[in-house]
Coordinates of C-alpha atoms in Angstrom, one line a residue:
X1 CA 81.8 117.9 125.8
X2 CA 81.5 119.4 122.7
X3 CA 81.9 117.4 119.4
X4 CA 81.6 118.0 116.4
X5 CA 81.9 116.1 113.2
X6 CA 83.1 117.4 109.3
X7 CA 82.3 115.2 106.5
X8 CA 84.6 116.3 103.7
X9 CA 83.2 116.4 100.0
X10 CA 79.7 115.4 100.0
X11 CA 78.4 113.9 96.3
X12 CA 74.6 113.5 96.1
X13 CA 74.7 111.0 93.4
X14 CA 77.2 108.8 95.3
X15 CA 77.2 110.0 99.2
X16 CA 73.9 110.4 99.7
X17 CA 73.1 107.7 102.0
X18 CA 76.4 107.6 103.9
X19 CA 76.2 111.7 104.7
X20 CA 73.0 111.0 105.8
X21 CA 74.3 108.1 108.1
X22 CA 77.1 109.7 109.1
X23 CA 75.3 112.7 110.5
X24 CA 72.5 110.3 112.0
X25 CA 75.4 108.0 114.1
X26 CA 77.0 111.2 114.7
X27 CA 73.8 112.5 116.4
X28 CA 72.9 109.4 117.6
X29 CA 76.4 108.6 119.4
X30 CA 75.2 112.4 121.4
X31 CA 77.5 114.8 119.0
X32 CA 76.9 118.3 119.3
X33 CA 77.0 119.3 115.6
X34 CA 77.3 117.9 111.9
X35 CA 79.5 120.0 108.8
X36 CA 79.7 118.6 105.1
X37 CA 81.4 119.9 102.0
X38 CA 81.1 119.2 98.4
X39 CA 78.1 119.8 97.4
X40 CA 74.8 121.2 99.6
X41 CA 72.4 118.8 99.7
X42 CA 69.1 120.2 101.5
X43 CA 67.2 116.8 101.1
X44 CA 70.0 115.7 103.9
X45 CA 69.7 118.8 106.0
X46 CA 65.7 118.2 106.0
X47 CA 65.9 114.3 106.7
X48 CA 68.1 114.6 109.9
X49 CA 66.4 118.0 111.2
X50 CA 62.8 115.9 110.9
X51 CA 64.3 113.3 112.9
X52 CA 65.6 116.1 115.6
X53 CA 61.9 117.2 115.2
X54 CA 60.3 113.6 115.8
X55 CA 62.8 112.0 118.5
X56 CA 64.3 115.2 120.0
X57 CA 67.1 116.7 120.2
X58 CA 69.4 119.9 119.9
X59 CA 71.8 118.4 117.3
X60 CA 72.2 120.9 113.8
X61 CA 73.5 119.9 110.7
X62 CA 75.3 122.8 108.5
X63 CA 76.7 122.8 105.3
X64 CA 80.4 124.5 104.8
X65 CA 81.8 126.0 101.5
X66 CA 84.7 126.1 102.8
X67 CA 85.8 123.4 105.2
X68 CA 89.9 123.8 105.5
X69 CA 88.9 127.2 106.6
X70 CA 86.0 126.0 109.0
X71 CA 89.0 123.4 111.2
X72 CA 91.0 126.6 111.0
X73 CA 88.9 128.4 112.8
X74 CA 88.0 125.4 114.8
X75 CA 91.7 125.2 116.2
X76 CA 91.9 128.8 117.1
X77 CA 89.2 128.1 119.1
X78 CA 90.8 125.4 120.8
X79 CA 89.5 122.5 119.2
X80 CA 91.4 119.0 119.1
X81 CA 91.1 118.6 115.7
X82 CA 91.2 114.8 114.6
X83 CA 91.2 113.1 111.4
X84 CA 89.9 109.5 110.6
X85 CA 92.1 107.6 108.1
X86 CA 92.9 104.1 108.3
X87 CA 96.2 105.2 107.4
X88 CA 96.5 106.9 110.6
X89 CA 97.7 105.6 114.1
X90 CA 95.7 103.2 116.2
X91 CA 92.9 104.1 117.8
X92 CA 93.8 102.0 121.0
X93 CA 97.0 104.3 121.9
X94 CA 95.4 107.4 121.4
X95 CA 92.1 107.3 122.6
X96 CA 93.4 108.6 126.4
X97 CA 94.6 111.6 125.0
X98 CA 91.9 112.1 123.3
X99 CA 89.4 111.8 125.5
X100 CA 91.0 114.3 127.8
X101 CA 89.7 117.2 125.5
X102 CA 86.6 119.3 125.6
X103 CA 86.4 120.0 122.5
X104 CA 86.8 118.1 119.5
X105 CA 86.2 118.3 115.9
X106 CA 86.1 114.2 113.9
X107 CA 87.0 115.2 110.2
X108 CA 85.9 112.0 107.9
X109 CA 86.7 112.0 104.1
X110 CA 85.2 112.4 100.7
X111 CA 86.6 110.7 98.0
X112 CA 90.5 111.7 98.3
X113 CA 91.7 113.7 101.6
X114 CA 93.6 116.4 100.3
X115 CA 97.3 116.2 102.3
X116 CA 97.0 119.5 104.0
X117 CA 93.9 118.5 106.4
X118 CA 96.4 115.2 107.7
X119 CA 99.0 118.4 108.6
X120 CA 96.3 120.5 110.8
X121 CA 94.9 117.6 112.4
X122 CA 96.5 117.1 116.2
X123 CA 95.6 113.2 115.4
X124 CA 95.7 111.3 112.5
X125 CA 93.5 108.0 113.4
X126 CA 93.1 105.3 112.5
X127 CA 90.1 103.1 114.1
X128 CA 91.7 100.0 111.7
X129 CA 93.7 100.0 109.3
X130 CA 92.0 98.4 107.0
X131 CA 89.3 100.1 104.6
X132 CA 86.2 100.4 106.3
X133 CA 83.6 103.1 106.4
X134 CA 83.3 106.7 107.7
X135 CA 80.0 105.5 109.8
X136 CA 81.6 103.4 111.7
X137 CA 84.4 104.9 112.1
X138 CA 82.8 107.9 113.6
X139 CA 80.2 105.3 115.8
X140 CA 83.7 103.7 117.4
X141 CA 85.9 107.1 118.5
X142 CA 82.1 108.4 119.8
X143 CA 81.6 105.6 121.5
X144 CA 85.5 104.9 123.0
X145 CA 85.3 108.4 123.9
X146 CA 82.4 108.7 125.8
X147 CA 80.4 104.5 126.0
X148 CA 77.8 106.5 128.0
X149 CA 77.0 107.9 124.8
X150 CA 74.4 105.0 124.0
X151 CA 72.5 105.2 126.7
X152 CA 69.2 106.5 126.1
X153 CA 68.6 110.0 127.0
X154 CA 65.2 111.1 127.1
X155 CA 64.8 114.0 124.9
X156 CA 61.4 116.9 124.1
X157 CA 60.3 114.2 120.9
X158 CA 57.3 113.4 120.1
X159 CA 57.9 109.9 119.7
X160 CA 59.4 107.9 122.6
X161 CA 60.3 103.9 121.6
X162 CA 60.0 101.7 124.7
X163 CA 63.1 99.0 124.4
X164 CA 61.2 95.6 123.8
X165 CA 62.8 92.3 123.3
X166 CA 59.3 91.8 120.9
X167 CA 58.2 94.0 118.5
X168 CA 58.2 97.7 118.0
X169 CA 57.0 99.9 121.2
X170 CA 56.1 103.6 120.2
X171 CA 54.1 105.8 122.1
X172 CA 53.3 108.6 120.6
X173 CA 53.6 112.0 123.1
X174 CA 51.7 114.6 121.1

């Protein structure tokens, strides 16, 4: 399965942590790549790549100046477009259909999502129909698409965390 995430309209002063957390959750739940639009922020890209280097992964992060063009391109490439919005259909009613797709683009909004994203989406999905975080929406749908996404996966990494109930247990591998 190939899952890409698009975060619309990044604003560095206001969204730095949210956009970073959207990317990190996407990475942790085994999405393949993350795109963001709005204002380019090299610090976010650098931070995610540093996490990749330290913890391992081939996860990609990219800035796009033309997010709608990216969505149209991926739709032509047979990606299913899923816009995550609290106004959408309940995820529990659509998750079985969504899971049957090999290529998925998840879109999460910025300050105000243009109507054209609702129109191009194959699905407008609400993780809940209450106000909530883009981070939570990404985590929830990625888990529902593949509940094995939370299982630890060994990457070629600099460090390895050994799960422990009592303290931090980190092994330096390099």
